[in-house]
Coordinates of C-alpha atoms and ligand atoms in Angstrom, one line a residue:
M113 CA 3.9 23.8 15.4
A114 CA 2.4 20.6 13.2
P115 CA 1.0 18.3 15.0
P116 CA 2.7 14.7 15.1
D117 CA 2.0 12.6 11.8
P118 CA -0.6 9.7 12.9
I119 CA 2.4 6.8 11.7
L120 CA 5.3 7.8 11.1
G121 CA 5.2 9.9 14.6
V122 CA 4.5 6.3 16.0
T123 CA 7.8 5.8 15.3
D124 CA 9.4 9.1 17.1
A125 CA 7.6 8.0 19.8
F126 CA 8.8 4.6 19.1
R127 CA 12.6 5.5 19.6
K128 CA 11.8 7.4 22.8
D129 CA 10.6 4.5 25.3
Q130 CA 13.2 3.2 27.0
S131 CA 11.3 -0.1 27.6
A132 CA 13.0 -3.2 26.8
D133 CA 9.5 -4.8 26.6
K134 CA 8.9 -1.7 23.6
L135 CA 7.4 -3.0 20.4
N136 CA 7.4 -1.4 17.1
L137 CA 3.3 -2.0 15.3
G138 CA 2.9 2.0 13.7
V139 CA 4.3 1.5 10.8
G140 CA 4.2 -0.6 8.0
A141 CA 7.4 -2.4 7.8
Y142 CA 9.0 -5.8 7.7
R143 CA 10.9 -7.3 10.3
T144 CA 12.6 -10.9 10.6
E145 CA 11.6 -13.1 13.4
E146 CA 14.3 -11.3 15.3
L147 CA 12.6 -7.4 15.0
K148 CA 15.6 -6.6 12.6
P149 CA 15.3 -4.8 9.3
Y150 CA 15.5 -7.0 6.6
V151 CA 17.3 -6.7 2.7
L152 CA 15.9 -8.9 0.2
E153 CA 18.8 -11.9 -0.9
V154 CA 17.9 -10.6 -4.8
V155 CA 18.7 -6.7 -3.9
K156 CA 21.6 -7.1 -2.7
K157 CA 22.5 -9.5 -5.8
A158 CA 21.0 -6.2 -8.4
E159 CA 23.2 -3.8 -6.6
K160 CA 26.3 -5.7 -6.6
R161 CA 25.8 -6.3 -10.6
M162 CA 25.2 -2.6 -10.3
L163 CA 28.9 -2.5 -8.6
E164 CA 30.5 -4.3 -11.0
R165 CA 29.2 -2.5 -13.7
G166 CA 30.0 1.2 -12.5
D167 CA 26.9 1.9 -14.0
N168 CA 27.5 6.4 -13.1
K169 CA 24.6 8.6 -11.5
E170 CA 24.0 11.0 -14.2
Y171 CA 20.3 13.0 -14.0
L172 CA 17.0 9.9 -15.3
P173 CA 14.2 12.0 -17.7
M174 CA 11.7 13.3 -15.7
E175 CA 9.6 10.1 -16.5
G176 CA 12.4 8.6 -15.4
L177 CA 14.7 4.8 -16.1
A178 CA 12.9 3.5 -19.4
E179 CA 14.6 0.3 -18.0
F180 CA 11.8 0.3 -14.8
R181 CA 9.0 2.4 -16.9
S182 CA 8.9 -1.2 -19.1
A183 CA 9.2 -3.4 -16.1
T184 CA 7.1 -2.2 -13.6
V185 CA 3.8 -1.4 -16.1
E186 CA 3.9 -5.0 -17.3
L187 CA 4.1 -6.0 -13.6
L188 CA 1.5 -4.2 -13.1
L189 CA -0.6 -5.4 -15.3
G190 CA 0.8 -8.4 -17.1
K191 CA 2.9 -9.5 -19.8
G192 CA 1.1 -8.5 -23.5
A193 CA -1.3 -7.2 -21.4
A194 CA -3.6 -5.2 -23.9
A195 CA -3.3 -1.4 -22.9
V196 CA -0.1 -1.5 -22.9
K197 CA 0.9 -2.8 -26.9
E198 CA -1.2 -0.6 -27.8
G199 CA 0.5 2.9 -25.8
R200 CA -2.3 3.2 -24.4
V201 CA -0.6 3.8 -20.9
A202 CA 1.7 7.2 -19.2
T203 CA 4.1 6.0 -16.9
L204 CA 5.7 7.9 -14.7
Q205 CA 8.3 6.3 -11.7
S206 CA 7.8 8.4 -8.7
L207 CA 8.6 8.7 -5.3
S208 CA 7.8 5.1 -4.0
G209 CA 3.6 5.4 -3.4
T210 CA 3.0 9.0 -1.2
G211 CA 5.5 10.7 -4.5
S212 CA 3.1 8.8 -7.1
L213 CA -0.3 9.5 -5.5
R214 CA 0.8 13.3 -5.0
V215 CA 1.5 13.5 -9.2
A216 CA -1.6 12.5 -10.0
A217 CA -3.3 14.5 -7.3
D218 CA -1.6 18.0 -8.5
F219 CA -3.0 16.3 -12.5
I220 CA -6.4 16.5 -10.3
A221 CA -5.7 19.8 -9.3
K222 CA -5.1 20.8 -12.6
F223 CA -7.1 19.2 -15.2
L224 CA -10.0 18.4 -14.0
P225 CA -10.9 21.1 -11.2
G226 CA -13.7 20.6 -9.1
T227 CA -13.9 16.8 -9.5
I228 CA -14.1 15.4 -6.0
V229 CA -11.9 12.2 -5.0
Y230 CA -13.7 9.5 -3.2
I231 CA -11.5 8.3 -0.6
S232 CA -12.6 4.2 1.6
K233 CA -13.3 5.3 5.4
P234 CA -11.4 4.2 7.5
T235 CA -8.1 4.4 4.8
W236 CA -4.4 5.1 4.6
G237 CA -2.9 8.2 7.1
N238 CA -1.7 10.6 4.5
H239 CA -4.5 10.3 2.0
K240 CA -6.1 12.8 2.9
N241 CA -3.1 15.4 3.4
I242 CA -2.1 14.3 -0.4
F243 CA -4.8 15.4 -2.5
A244 CA -5.2 18.4 0.4
D245 CA -2.4 19.6 -0.2
A246 CA -2.1 19.4 -4.3
G247 CA -2.8 22.3 -6.5
K248 CA -5.0 24.6 -4.1
G249 CA -6.5 21.7 -2.4
V250 CA -8.7 18.8 -4.3
E251 CA -12.1 17.8 -1.4
W252 CA -12.3 14.9 -1.0
R253 CA -14.6 12.7 0.8
E254 CA -15.1 9.6 2.3
Y255 CA -17.4 6.5 0.7
T256 CA -18.2 4.5 3.5
Y257 CA -16.4 0.8 4.2
F258 CA -15.7 -0.5 6.8
N259 CA -18.8 -2.6 9.8
P260 CA -17.0 -2.3 12.8
E261 CA -20.5 -4.7 14.7
T262 CA -19.1 -7.8 11.3
V263 CA -15.5 -5.6 11.9
G264 CA -16.3 -6.7 7.6
L265 CA -16.6 -4.7 3.9
D266 CA -20.0 -2.4 5.0
F267 CA -20.2 -4.0 0.8
A268 CA -24.6 -1.8 0.8
A269 CA -23.4 0.8 2.0
M270 CA -19.7 0.8 -0.4
K271 CA -21.8 0.8 -3.8
A272 CA -24.7 3.4 -2.2
D273 CA -22.2 5.8 -1.5
I274 CA -20.1 5.1 -5.3
E275 CA -24.0 5.6 -6.9
A276 CA -24.7 9.2 -5.0
A277 CA -21.8 10.7 -5.7
P278 CA -22.0 13.2 -8.4
K279 CA -20.7 11.9 -12.5
G280 CA -17.3 11.1 -13.8
S281 CA -15.6 11.1 -9.9
I282 CA -12.4 10.2 -8.4
I283 CA -13.0 6.7 -6.3
L284 CA -9.8 6.3 -5.2
L285 CA -9.8 1.9 -4.4
H286 CA -7.0 0.7 -2.5
G287 CA -5.5 -2.3 -5.3
C288 CA -4.9 -5.3 -2.4
A289 CA -5.0 -5.6 1.1
H290 CA -7.0 -2.7 2.4
N291 CA -5.0 0.2 4.7
P292 CA -5.9 0.0 7.7
T293 CA -8.3 -3.4 7.5
G294 CA -7.0 -5.7 6.2
I295 CA -10.2 -6.2 4.2
D296 CA -10.6 -6.5 0.6
P297 CA -13.7 -6.9 -1.9
T298 CA -14.3 -10.2 -3.6
R299 CA -14.0 -10.7 -7.2
E300 CA -17.0 -10.9 -7.7
Q301 CA -17.8 -7.6 -5.9
W302 CA -15.1 -6.7 -7.6
A303 CA -16.7 -7.2 -10.8
E304 CA -19.9 -4.4 -8.5
I305 CA -18.1 -2.4 -8.0
A306 CA -16.7 -1.8 -11.6
D307 CA -20.2 -2.3 -13.4
L308 CA -21.0 1.1 -10.7
V309 CA -17.8 2.8 -11.8
Q310 CA -18.5 2.0 -15.6
A311 CA -22.1 2.9 -15.3
K312 CA -21.9 6.5 -13.7
G313 CA -18.7 7.6 -15.4
H314 CA -16.1 8.0 -12.7
I315 CA -11.9 7.1 -13.0
P316 CA -11.3 4.8 -10.7
F317 CA -7.8 5.1 -9.2
F318 CA -6.0 2.4 -7.3
D319 CA -3.0 2.2 -5.0
V320 CA -1.0 -0.6 -5.4
A321 CA 1.4 -1.0 -2.5
Y322 CA 1.6 -4.6 -1.9
Q323 CA 1.7 -6.6 -5.0
G324 CA 2.4 -9.4 -4.5
F325 CA 3.2 -8.9 -0.7
A326 CA -0.4 -9.4 0.0
S327 CA -0.7 -13.1 -0.4
G328 CA 3.4 -13.4 -2.2
S329 CA 1.2 -13.3 -5.8
L330 CA 1.9 -10.8 -8.3
D331 CA -0.8 -12.4 -10.1
D332 CA -3.4 -12.4 -7.9
D333 CA -2.1 -9.2 -6.0
A334 CA -2.9 -7.5 -8.9
F335 CA -6.7 -8.8 -10.3
A336 CA -9.0 -6.3 -9.1
P337 CA -6.5 -3.0 -11.1
R338 CA -6.2 -5.5 -14.0
F339 CA -9.8 -5.8 -13.8
F340 CA -10.4 -3.0 -14.4
V341 CA -8.5 -2.1 -17.4
E342 CA -9.7 -5.2 -19.3
R343 CA -13.1 -4.1 -18.6
G344 CA -11.4 -0.7 -21.5
L345 CA -12.4 1.6 -18.1
E346 CA -9.8 4.8 -18.2
V347 CA -8.2 4.4 -14.9
I348 CA -5.6 5.8 -12.7
I349 CA -2.5 3.5 -10.7
A350 CA 0.2 4.6 -8.5
Q351 CA 2.8 1.8 -7.2
S352 CA 5.1 0.8 -5.1
Y353 CA 8.5 -0.9 -3.9
S354 CA 8.7 0.3 -0.1
K355 CA 7.0 -3.9 0.5
N356 CA 7.4 -6.4 -1.6
L357 CA 11.1 -5.3 -2.6
G358 CA 11.5 -4.2 1.1
L359 CA 13.4 -0.8 -1.0
Y360 CA 11.5 1.5 1.8
A361 CA 14.0 4.6 2.1
E362 CA 15.1 3.9 -2.1
R363 CA 11.5 6.0 -2.6
I364 CA 10.6 4.4 -5.6
G365 CA 6.9 3.5 -7.2
A366 CA 5.3 4.9 -10.5
I367 CA 2.1 7.0 -11.1
N368 CA 0.1 4.8 -14.6
M369 CA -2.8 6.3 -15.8
V370 CA -4.2 4.1 -18.5
L371 CA -6.3 6.0 -21.6
S372 CA -8.3 4.9 -24.3
D373 CA -5.6 6.0 -27.0
S374 CA -2.2 6.3 -27.6
G375 CA -2.6 10.4 -28.5
T376 CA -4.0 10.8 -25.3
A377 CA -1.2 8.9 -23.5
Q378 CA 1.3 10.4 -24.6
R379 CA -0.1 14.3 -24.0
V380 CA -0.7 12.8 -20.4
L381 CA 2.5 12.0 -20.0
S382 CA 3.7 15.2 -20.9
Q383 CA 2.3 16.7 -18.3
L384 CA 3.5 14.4 -15.6
K385 CA 6.7 15.1 -16.3
R386 CA 5.9 19.0 -16.0
I387 CA 3.9 18.5 -12.4
A388 CA 7.5 16.2 -12.0
R389 CA 9.8 18.2 -12.7
A390 CA 8.7 22.0 -10.6
I391 CA 8.2 19.5 -7.8
Y392 CA 11.0 17.6 -7.7
S393 CA 12.5 17.8 -10.7
N394 CA 13.4 13.7 -11.4
P395 CA 13.5 10.5 -9.5
P396 CA 16.5 8.6 -8.0
V397 CA 18.1 6.2 -10.0
H398 CA 19.0 4.0 -7.4
G399 CA 15.7 2.0 -6.5
A400 CA 14.5 2.2 -10.5
R401 CA 17.5 0.0 -11.6
I402 CA 17.4 -2.2 -8.7
V403 CA 13.3 -3.1 -9.6
A404 CA 14.9 -3.5 -13.7
E405 CA 17.6 -5.7 -13.0
V406 CA 15.3 -8.3 -10.8
V407 CA 12.7 -7.6 -13.1
G408 CA 14.9 -8.5 -16.4
N409 CA 16.8 -11.8 -15.0
E410 CA 14.8 -14.5 -15.4
N411 CA 16.3 -16.2 -12.2
M412 CA 16.5 -13.1 -9.8
F413 CA 13.0 -12.5 -11.0
E414 CA 11.8 -16.1 -9.6
E415 CA 14.1 -15.5 -6.6
W416 CA 11.5 -12.5 -6.2
N417 CA 9.3 -14.3 -6.1
E418 CA 10.2 -17.0 -3.2
E419 CA 11.1 -14.1 -0.7
M420 CA 8.3 -12.3 -1.4
Q421 CA 6.4 -15.6 -0.2
M422 CA 8.6 -16.5 2.7
M423 CA 7.5 -12.2 3.8
A424 CA 3.6 -12.9 3.7
G425 CA 5.0 -16.8 5.3
R426 CA 6.1 -15.3 8.4
I427 CA 3.6 -12.4 9.0
K428 CA 0.0 -15.4 7.7
T429 CA 2.1 -17.9 10.5
V430 CA 2.3 -14.4 13.7
R431 CA -1.6 -13.5 12.3
Q432 CA -1.7 -17.5 13.2
D433 CA 0.1 -16.5 16.5
L434 CA -1.6 -14.0 18.0
Y435 CA -5.2 -15.5 17.5
E436 CA -4.3 -18.3 19.0
H437 CA -3.1 -16.6 21.7
L438 CA -5.9 -14.5 21.8
T439 CA -8.4 -17.5 22.0
R440 CA -6.9 -19.1 24.9
L441 CA -6.6 -15.5 27.0
M442 CA -10.5 -13.9 25.8
P443 CA -12.5 -17.0 24.8
E444 CA -15.0 -15.7 25.0
K445 CA -14.7 -12.6 22.6
D446 CA -14.1 -13.7 19.5
W447 CA -10.9 -13.2 16.8
S448 CA -11.1 -14.7 13.7
F449 CA -11.0 -11.5 12.3
V450 CA -7.4 -11.1 13.4
T451 CA -6.9 -14.3 10.7
S452 CA -9.4 -13.3 7.7
Q453 CA -7.8 -10.6 7.4
I454 CA -4.7 -10.1 4.8
G455 CA -1.4 -8.6 4.4
M456 CA 0.6 -7.0 6.9
F457 CA -1.6 -4.5 9.2
S458 CA -4.7 -5.9 11.6
F459 CA -7.6 -3.4 11.8
T460 CA -8.6 -4.7 15.9
G461 CA -11.6 -2.7 16.4
L462 CA -9.3 -1.2 19.3
T463 CA -11.5 2.4 20.6
P464 CA -7.9 5.2 21.0
A465 CA -7.9 4.6 24.8
Q466 CA -7.1 1.9 24.5
V467 CA -4.5 2.3 21.8
E468 CA -3.8 5.1 24.4
N469 CA -3.4 1.7 27.4
M470 CA -1.4 -0.3 24.6
T471 CA 1.2 2.1 24.0
S472 CA 1.5 3.8 28.2
K473 CA 0.8 0.7 29.9
W474 CA 2.5 -2.6 27.6
H475 CA 4.6 0.1 25.3
V476 CA 3.6 -0.7 21.6
Y477 CA 3.3 1.4 19.4
M478 CA 0.6 1.6 17.5
T479 CA -2.1 4.0 15.2
K480 CA -4.6 5.2 17.1
D481 CA -7.2 4.1 14.5
G482 CA -6.7 0.6 16.3
R483 CA -4.3 -0.8 12.9
I484 CA -1.2 -3.1 13.9
S485 CA 1.5 -4.1 11.4
L486 CA 2.7 -7.7 11.9
A487 CA 5.1 -6.9 10.7
G488 CA 6.8 -5.8 12.7
L489 CA 5.6 -8.7 15.3
N490 CA 7.6 -11.9 15.8
R491 CA 6.0 -16.0 17.2
A492 CA 8.4 -14.7 20.5
R493 CA 6.1 -11.8 21.0
A494 CA 2.5 -12.9 19.9
G495 CA 1.9 -13.6 23.2
Y496 CA 2.6 -10.3 25.1
L497 CA 0.5 -8.9 23.0
A498 CA -1.8 -10.6 23.0
E499 CA -2.1 -10.1 26.7
A500 CA -1.3 -6.8 26.1
I501 CA -4.8 -6.3 23.5
V502 CA -7.2 -8.1 26.1
D503 CA -5.8 -6.2 29.2
S504 CA -6.7 -2.9 27.4
V505 CA -10.2 -4.3 25.7
K506 CA -11.2 -5.4 29.8
N507 CA -9.5 -2.8 31.4
A508 CA -9.8 0.9 29.2
Ligands
LMR703 C1 2.0 1.9 6.3 O1 1.5 3.0 5.7 O2 2.1 2.4 7.4 C2 2.6 2.7 4.9 O3 2.4 2.5 3.8 C3 3.8 3.6 5.8 C4 4.3 5.4 5.7 O4 4.3 6.5 4.4 O5 2.6 5.8 6.4

């Protein structure tokens, strides 16, 4: 038997729980204040237009839908980005974040054999599997990221680890709203990381899963990858539309490789297509059409931005509520990390035994690393969650 998945396995366990109190804060999926899944209004509009047009279901090319590919790279790198104008970006539509990361991992296994991928400690529960399973296995190691004492970024140790990595390593970075910690480098720190990466000839690889969803602004959330690209570095960037457009099950995303010239970009794209062909042949069309439709229509694009701000705003509100309840119940502890972290998660610092108490006694489902998805919480249950956390901290 394979072990349960550290994130999706939590949802499986949640489904089996009969308690009326149960809360699923495991997987990062947005819920409304009523804790119901949310389909964006703008997605419904796009789908209606697609239905009226009677779009067919023919195969897409291996690299994906042309309108999606141009929309996605422009959203990522910004309107008029030099790298796009110069034809230096190889963009392949793929299966959301995971599929895009996996295509890149297979590319690394095939064309950069022996290169080590450095992953933040901690990181998203699936990163290690993705690299370990690609090709004959891509070696990964960890760089320090989190400081449990300050519940913040251990920037000095992070830099030292990137510095010590063999020249030409791949450094996997989270574009914004680091998963699971919710702690991002500042803009000044990003500049220092870019200096270091450039000096060591490393290849930066950004996982961008929350563009627009973390802060409510597509541009602010794309700051880090754009900064590296504008520096003239070759950069790998995976994108997902699961969270920001709520297209979780449509499996829509992209892998972008920004290269030094257009000839290389063409050759790299040909190889990415070859890799995709052997894994899943060509990508699904529905989500790609939705993204192209929303981005290509000024009114819908505007509406999407408003809906993203609404979602990001709701998460900020429950963050604040949780902070206030925790402070009321246990004023002797500093809970300010709850409101300083950003994105959909809060990294609570709860130990595995405390997490076990959260689930067995309080029916709160969360990942074992102590991460909770605030997107799965509402204002009505914030007090209950705070009680569960305080009980676990004090008694487990
Ligand atoms: C998460 O971190 O909860 C999400 O990205 C969902 C997943 O695929 O793990």
